[in-house]
Coordinates of C-alpha atoms and ligand atoms in Angstrom, one line a residue:
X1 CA 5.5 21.2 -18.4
X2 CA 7.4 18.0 -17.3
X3 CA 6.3 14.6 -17.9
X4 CA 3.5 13.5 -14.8
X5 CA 2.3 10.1 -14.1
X6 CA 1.4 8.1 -11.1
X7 CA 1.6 3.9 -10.3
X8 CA -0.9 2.5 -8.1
X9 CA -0.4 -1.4 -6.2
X10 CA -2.9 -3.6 -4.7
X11 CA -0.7 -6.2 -3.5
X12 CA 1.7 -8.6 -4.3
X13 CA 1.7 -12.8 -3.9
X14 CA 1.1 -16.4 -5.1
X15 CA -1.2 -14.7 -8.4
X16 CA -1.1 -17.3 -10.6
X17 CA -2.6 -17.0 -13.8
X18 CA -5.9 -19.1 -14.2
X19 CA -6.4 -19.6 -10.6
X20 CA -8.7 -16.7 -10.6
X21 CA -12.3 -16.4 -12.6
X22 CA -12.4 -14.3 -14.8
X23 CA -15.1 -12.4 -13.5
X24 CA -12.8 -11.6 -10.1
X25 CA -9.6 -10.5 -12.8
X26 CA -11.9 -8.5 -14.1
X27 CA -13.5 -6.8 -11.5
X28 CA -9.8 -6.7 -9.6
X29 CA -8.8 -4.6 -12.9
X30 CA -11.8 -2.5 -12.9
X31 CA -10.8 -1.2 -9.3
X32 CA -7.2 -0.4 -10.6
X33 CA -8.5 1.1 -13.3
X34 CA -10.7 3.6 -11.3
X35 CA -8.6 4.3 -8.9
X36 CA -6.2 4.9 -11.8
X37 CA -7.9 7.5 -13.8
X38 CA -9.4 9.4 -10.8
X39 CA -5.7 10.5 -9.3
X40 CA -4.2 10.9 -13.1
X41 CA -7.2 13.3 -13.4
X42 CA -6.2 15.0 -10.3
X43 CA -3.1 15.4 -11.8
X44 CA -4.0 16.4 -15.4
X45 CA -6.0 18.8 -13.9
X46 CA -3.0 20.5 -12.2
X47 CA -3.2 18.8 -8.5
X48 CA -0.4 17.7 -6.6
X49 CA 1.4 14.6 -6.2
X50 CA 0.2 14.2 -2.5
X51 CA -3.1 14.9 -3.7
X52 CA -3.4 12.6 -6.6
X53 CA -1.5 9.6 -4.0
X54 CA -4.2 10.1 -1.4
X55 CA -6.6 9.8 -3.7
X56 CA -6.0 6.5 -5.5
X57 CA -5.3 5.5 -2.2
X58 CA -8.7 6.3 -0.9
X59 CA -10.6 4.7 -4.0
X60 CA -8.6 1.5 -3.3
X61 CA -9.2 1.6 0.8
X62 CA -13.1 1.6 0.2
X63 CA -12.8 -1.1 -2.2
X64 CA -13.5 -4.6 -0.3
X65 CA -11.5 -6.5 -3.0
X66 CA -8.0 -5.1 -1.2
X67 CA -6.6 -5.3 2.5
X68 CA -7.2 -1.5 3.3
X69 CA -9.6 0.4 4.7
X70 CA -12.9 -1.5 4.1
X71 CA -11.9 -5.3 3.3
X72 CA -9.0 -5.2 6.1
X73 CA -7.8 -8.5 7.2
X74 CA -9.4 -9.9 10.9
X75 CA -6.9 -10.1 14.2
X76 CA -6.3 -12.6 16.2
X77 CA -9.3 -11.3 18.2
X78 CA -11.4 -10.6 15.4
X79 CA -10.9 -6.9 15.0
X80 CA -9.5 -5.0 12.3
X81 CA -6.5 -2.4 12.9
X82 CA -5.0 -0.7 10.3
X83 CA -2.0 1.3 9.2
X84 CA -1.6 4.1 6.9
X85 CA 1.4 6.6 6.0
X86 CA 1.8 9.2 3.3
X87 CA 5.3 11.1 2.6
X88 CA 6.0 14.3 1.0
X89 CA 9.2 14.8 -1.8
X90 CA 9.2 18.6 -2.1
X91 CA 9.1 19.3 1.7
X92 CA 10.0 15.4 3.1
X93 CA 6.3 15.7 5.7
X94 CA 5.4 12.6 6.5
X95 CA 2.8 11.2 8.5
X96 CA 1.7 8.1 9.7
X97 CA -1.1 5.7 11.9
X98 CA -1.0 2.5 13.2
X99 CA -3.3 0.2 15.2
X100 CA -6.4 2.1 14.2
X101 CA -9.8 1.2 13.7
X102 CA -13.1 2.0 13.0
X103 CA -11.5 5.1 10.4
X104 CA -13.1 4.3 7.4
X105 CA -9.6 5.8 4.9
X106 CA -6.8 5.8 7.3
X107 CA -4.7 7.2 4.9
X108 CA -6.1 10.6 5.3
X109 CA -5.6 10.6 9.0
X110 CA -2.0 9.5 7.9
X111 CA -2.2 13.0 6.2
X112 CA -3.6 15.0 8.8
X113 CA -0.6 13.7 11.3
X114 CA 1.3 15.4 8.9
X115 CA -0.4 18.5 8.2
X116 CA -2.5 19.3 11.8
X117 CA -0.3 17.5 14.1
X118 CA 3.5 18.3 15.7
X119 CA 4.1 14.6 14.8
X120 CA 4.9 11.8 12.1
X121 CA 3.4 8.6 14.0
X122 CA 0.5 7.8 16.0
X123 CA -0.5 4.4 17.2
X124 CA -3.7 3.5 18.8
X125 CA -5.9 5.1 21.4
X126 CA -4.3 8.0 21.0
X127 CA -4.2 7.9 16.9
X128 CA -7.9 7.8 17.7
X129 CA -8.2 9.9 19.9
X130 CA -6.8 12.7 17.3
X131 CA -8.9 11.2 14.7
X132 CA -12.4 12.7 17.4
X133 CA -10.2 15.5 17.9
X134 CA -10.4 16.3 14.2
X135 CA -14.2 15.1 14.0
X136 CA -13.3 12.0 12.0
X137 CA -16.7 9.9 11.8
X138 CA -16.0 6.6 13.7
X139 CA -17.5 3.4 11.6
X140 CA -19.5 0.7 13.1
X141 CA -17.7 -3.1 13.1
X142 CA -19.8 -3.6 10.4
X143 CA -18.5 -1.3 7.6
X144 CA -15.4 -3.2 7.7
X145 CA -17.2 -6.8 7.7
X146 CA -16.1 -8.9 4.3
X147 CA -17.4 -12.5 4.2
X148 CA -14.4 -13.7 2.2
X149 CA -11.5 -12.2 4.8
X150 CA -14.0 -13.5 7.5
X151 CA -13.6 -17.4 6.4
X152 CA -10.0 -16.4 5.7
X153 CA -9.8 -15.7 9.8
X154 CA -11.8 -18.9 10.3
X155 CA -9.4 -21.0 8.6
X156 CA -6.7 -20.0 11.0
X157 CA -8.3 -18.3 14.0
X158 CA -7.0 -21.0 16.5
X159 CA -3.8 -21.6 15.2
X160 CA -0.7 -19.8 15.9
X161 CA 0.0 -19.3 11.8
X162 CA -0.8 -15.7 10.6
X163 CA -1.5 -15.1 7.1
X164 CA -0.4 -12.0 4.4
X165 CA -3.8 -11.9 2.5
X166 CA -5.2 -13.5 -0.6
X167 CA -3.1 -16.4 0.5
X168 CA -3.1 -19.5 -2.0
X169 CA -0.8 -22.2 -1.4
X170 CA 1.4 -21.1 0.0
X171 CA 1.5 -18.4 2.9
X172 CA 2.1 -14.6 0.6
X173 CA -0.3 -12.8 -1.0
X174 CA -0.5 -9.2 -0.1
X175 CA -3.1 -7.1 -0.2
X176 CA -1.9 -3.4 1.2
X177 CA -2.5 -0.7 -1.2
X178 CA -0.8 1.7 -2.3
X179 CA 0.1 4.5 -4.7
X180 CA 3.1 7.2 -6.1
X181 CA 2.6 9.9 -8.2
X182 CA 4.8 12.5 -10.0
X183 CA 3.0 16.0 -10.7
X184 CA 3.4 18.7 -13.4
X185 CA 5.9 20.5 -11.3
X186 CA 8.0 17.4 -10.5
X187 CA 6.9 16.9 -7.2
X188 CA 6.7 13.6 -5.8
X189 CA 4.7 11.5 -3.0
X190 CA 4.0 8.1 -1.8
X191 CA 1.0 6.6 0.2
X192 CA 0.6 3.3 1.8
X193 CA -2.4 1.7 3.9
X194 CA -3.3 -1.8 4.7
X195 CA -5.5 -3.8 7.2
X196 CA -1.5 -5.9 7.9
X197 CA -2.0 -9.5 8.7
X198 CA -4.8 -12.3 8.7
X199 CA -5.0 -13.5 12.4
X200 CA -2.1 -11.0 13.6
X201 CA -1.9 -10.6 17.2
X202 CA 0.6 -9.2 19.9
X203 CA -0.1 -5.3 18.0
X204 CA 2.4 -6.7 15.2
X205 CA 2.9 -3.9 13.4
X206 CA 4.6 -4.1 9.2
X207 CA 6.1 -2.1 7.1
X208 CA 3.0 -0.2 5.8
X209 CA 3.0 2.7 8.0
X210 CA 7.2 3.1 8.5
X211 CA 8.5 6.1 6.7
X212 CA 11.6 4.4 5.0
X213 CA 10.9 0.7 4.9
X214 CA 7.1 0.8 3.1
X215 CA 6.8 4.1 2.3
X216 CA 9.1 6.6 1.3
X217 CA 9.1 10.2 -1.1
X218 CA 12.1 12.4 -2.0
X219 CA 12.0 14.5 -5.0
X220 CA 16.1 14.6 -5.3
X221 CA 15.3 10.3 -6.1
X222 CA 12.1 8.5 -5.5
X223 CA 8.9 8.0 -4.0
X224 CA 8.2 4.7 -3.3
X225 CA 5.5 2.0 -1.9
X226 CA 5.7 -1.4 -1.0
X227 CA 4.0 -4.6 -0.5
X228 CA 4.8 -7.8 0.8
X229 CA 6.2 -9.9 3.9
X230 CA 6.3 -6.6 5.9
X231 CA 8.8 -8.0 9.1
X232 CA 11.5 -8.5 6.0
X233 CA 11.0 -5.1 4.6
X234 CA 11.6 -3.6 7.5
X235 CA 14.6 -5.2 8.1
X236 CA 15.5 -4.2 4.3
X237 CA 14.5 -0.8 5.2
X238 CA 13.6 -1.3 1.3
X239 CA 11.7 2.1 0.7
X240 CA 15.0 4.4 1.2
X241 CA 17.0 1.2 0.1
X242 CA 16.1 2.3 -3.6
X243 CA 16.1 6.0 -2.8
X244 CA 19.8 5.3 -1.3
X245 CA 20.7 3.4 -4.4
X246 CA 20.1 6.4 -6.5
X247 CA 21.2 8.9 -4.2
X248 CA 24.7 7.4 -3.5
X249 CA 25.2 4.9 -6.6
X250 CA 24.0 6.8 -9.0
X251 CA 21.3 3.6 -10.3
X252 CA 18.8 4.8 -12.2
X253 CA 15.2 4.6 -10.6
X254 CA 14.4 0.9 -12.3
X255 CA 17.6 -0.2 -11.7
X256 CA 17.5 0.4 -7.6
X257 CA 14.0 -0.5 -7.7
X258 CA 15.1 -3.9 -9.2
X259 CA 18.3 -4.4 -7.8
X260 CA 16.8 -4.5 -3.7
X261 CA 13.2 -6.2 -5.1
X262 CA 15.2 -9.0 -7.2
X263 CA 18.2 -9.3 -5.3
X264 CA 18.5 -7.6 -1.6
X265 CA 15.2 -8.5 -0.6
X266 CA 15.1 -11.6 -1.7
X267 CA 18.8 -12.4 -0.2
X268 CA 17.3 -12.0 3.6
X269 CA 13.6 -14.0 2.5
X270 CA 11.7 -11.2 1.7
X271 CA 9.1 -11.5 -1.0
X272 CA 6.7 -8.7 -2.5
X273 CA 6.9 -5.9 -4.4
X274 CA 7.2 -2.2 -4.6
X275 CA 6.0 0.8 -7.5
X276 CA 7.9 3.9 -7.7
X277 CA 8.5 7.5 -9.9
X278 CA 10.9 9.9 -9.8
X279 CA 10.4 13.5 -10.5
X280 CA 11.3 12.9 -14.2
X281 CA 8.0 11.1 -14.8
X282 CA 9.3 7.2 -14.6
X283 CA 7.8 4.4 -13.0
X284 CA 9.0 1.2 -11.9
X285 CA 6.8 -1.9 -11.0
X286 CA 9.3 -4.7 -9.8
X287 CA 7.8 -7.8 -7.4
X288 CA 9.5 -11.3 -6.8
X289 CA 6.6 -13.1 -6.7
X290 CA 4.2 -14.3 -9.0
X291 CA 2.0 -11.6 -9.3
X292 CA 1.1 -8.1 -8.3
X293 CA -2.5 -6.3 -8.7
X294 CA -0.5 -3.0 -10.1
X295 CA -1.8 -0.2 -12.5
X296 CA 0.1 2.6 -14.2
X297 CA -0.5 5.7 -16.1
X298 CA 2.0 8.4 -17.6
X299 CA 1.5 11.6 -19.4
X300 CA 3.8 10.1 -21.8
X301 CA 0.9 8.4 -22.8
X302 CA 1.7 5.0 -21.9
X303 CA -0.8 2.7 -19.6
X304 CA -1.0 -0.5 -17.4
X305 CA -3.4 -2.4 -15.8
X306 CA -1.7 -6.0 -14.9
X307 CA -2.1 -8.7 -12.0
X308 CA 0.6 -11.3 -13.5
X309 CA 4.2 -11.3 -14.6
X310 CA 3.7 -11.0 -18.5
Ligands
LIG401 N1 3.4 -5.3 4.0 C1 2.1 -5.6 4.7 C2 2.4 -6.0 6.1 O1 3.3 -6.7 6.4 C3 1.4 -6.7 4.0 C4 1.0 -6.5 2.6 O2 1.8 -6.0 1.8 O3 -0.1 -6.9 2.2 O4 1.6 -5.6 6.9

């Protein structure tokens, strides 16, 4: 049996240690932490790495402390709209959703592009409108309703600024989620899902849900996830970035994950973060900013639960 393990992000951004109570570090680590254990079980138990990926990805999009699922960030008009992708290292499936609302865990319509449609991406309407297909429940406005991103909208609403979550003084804190997990049988997978931008308008669209620049698996180098100022990781196409480090430079997984976080990112203004595995078992957690809500587990028998850089 080879070595399994999974890595699990909540965001990246201005985390500065003491700016925080301790009650909201604590309860921030207590969300990790259960989302955590629940897909290392999965895999202990024998699941795959898609499996155990959708479902830390789940625990984190029904949690209101992260910008996914329930807890998404408001538009520009008040609305929520989500996006969600999920790829595949043994067979390279991906799917993805953009624009959506009202699904309370977009990820797993991410996954059901994949696995019940012809397609990789849907956007809008017509995302939906496969959602009904498939019998997806449709959540009222409320379910999504957070107090704390509300006054976050507020702040902004009539300005032209938009935000990355959690922000503190200065414009980047992310709060997309996401998770990558290596199984028993060295297969890999990634999954990403966020609620995007405080007052975003215009359908601006990040990295989140693109296959290659937020999300990216590939059992022959890496399954990745990323957070942060999504229009520069797109440009960075950062997720295959670090798979095509170790695919054509030979870098070992931490090394490409740290070389395009620390350096290539950062050289075109991009700041975040990203966790990866390979199908050996290894993880890397690399972010240029100050902190990143980010939680790790390996059958190796190591574990982490962090927000700073310490
Ligand atoms: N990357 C996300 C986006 O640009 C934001 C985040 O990581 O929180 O939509």
């Amino acid at each position: 049996m080879s070595t399994f393990s999974i890595a699990i992000h909540g965001g990246a951004g201005t985390l500065v240690k003491g700016m925080m109570t301790k009650e909201k570090e604590a309860a921030y680590k207590s969300a990790l932490e259960g989302a955590l254990n629940e897909s290392y079980e999965t895999l202990l138990n024998g699941g795959s790495a898609i499996d155990a990926a959708e479902k830390a990805v789940i625990a984190l999009e029904d949690s209101p402390l992260f910008n996914a699922g329930k807890g998404s960030v408001f538009t520009a008009d008040e609305t929520h709209e989500m996006d969600a992708s999920i790829m595949d290292g043994k067979t390279l499936h991906a799917g993805a959703v953009s624009l959506i609302s009202g699904i309370k865990n977009p990820i797993s319509l991410a996954r059901d592009v994949m696995e019940k449609s012809e397609h990789v991406f849907l956007a809008g309407q017509g995302a939906l409108q496969f959602a009904k297909k498939l019998d997806y429940k449709i959540e009222d406005d409320s379910y999504f309703y957070d107090e704390f991103r509300h006054r976050q909208w507020l702040e902004i609403k009539d300005t032209d600024s938009f935000q990355l979550d959690h922000s503190a003084k200065k414009n980047s804190k992310f709060g997309t989620v996401g998770a990558v997990a290596c199984d028993k049988t060295g297969n890999i997978a990634a999954a990403t899902s966020t609620g995007g931008m405080t007052n975003k308008r215009f359908g601006r669209v990040g990295d989140s849900p693109m296959i290659g620049s937020g999300t990216y698996a590939n059992n022959a180098t890496c399954a990745i996830s990323c957070t942060g100022s999504g229009e520069y990781f797109i440009k960075g196409v950062v997720a295959y970035d670090v798979s095509c480090l170790i695919e054509f430079k030979g870098l070992s997984l931490e090394e490409a994950a740290s070389e395009v976080i620390n350096n290539r990112i950062l050289k075109i203004g991009g700041d975040g973060g990203l966790i990866a595995v390979d199908a050996l078992g290894n993880i890397s957690m690399p972010f240029n900013t100050e902190g990143m809500y980010r939680a790790s587990k390996s059958s190796k028998g190591k574990t982490e639960i962090s927000i700073y850089l310490e």
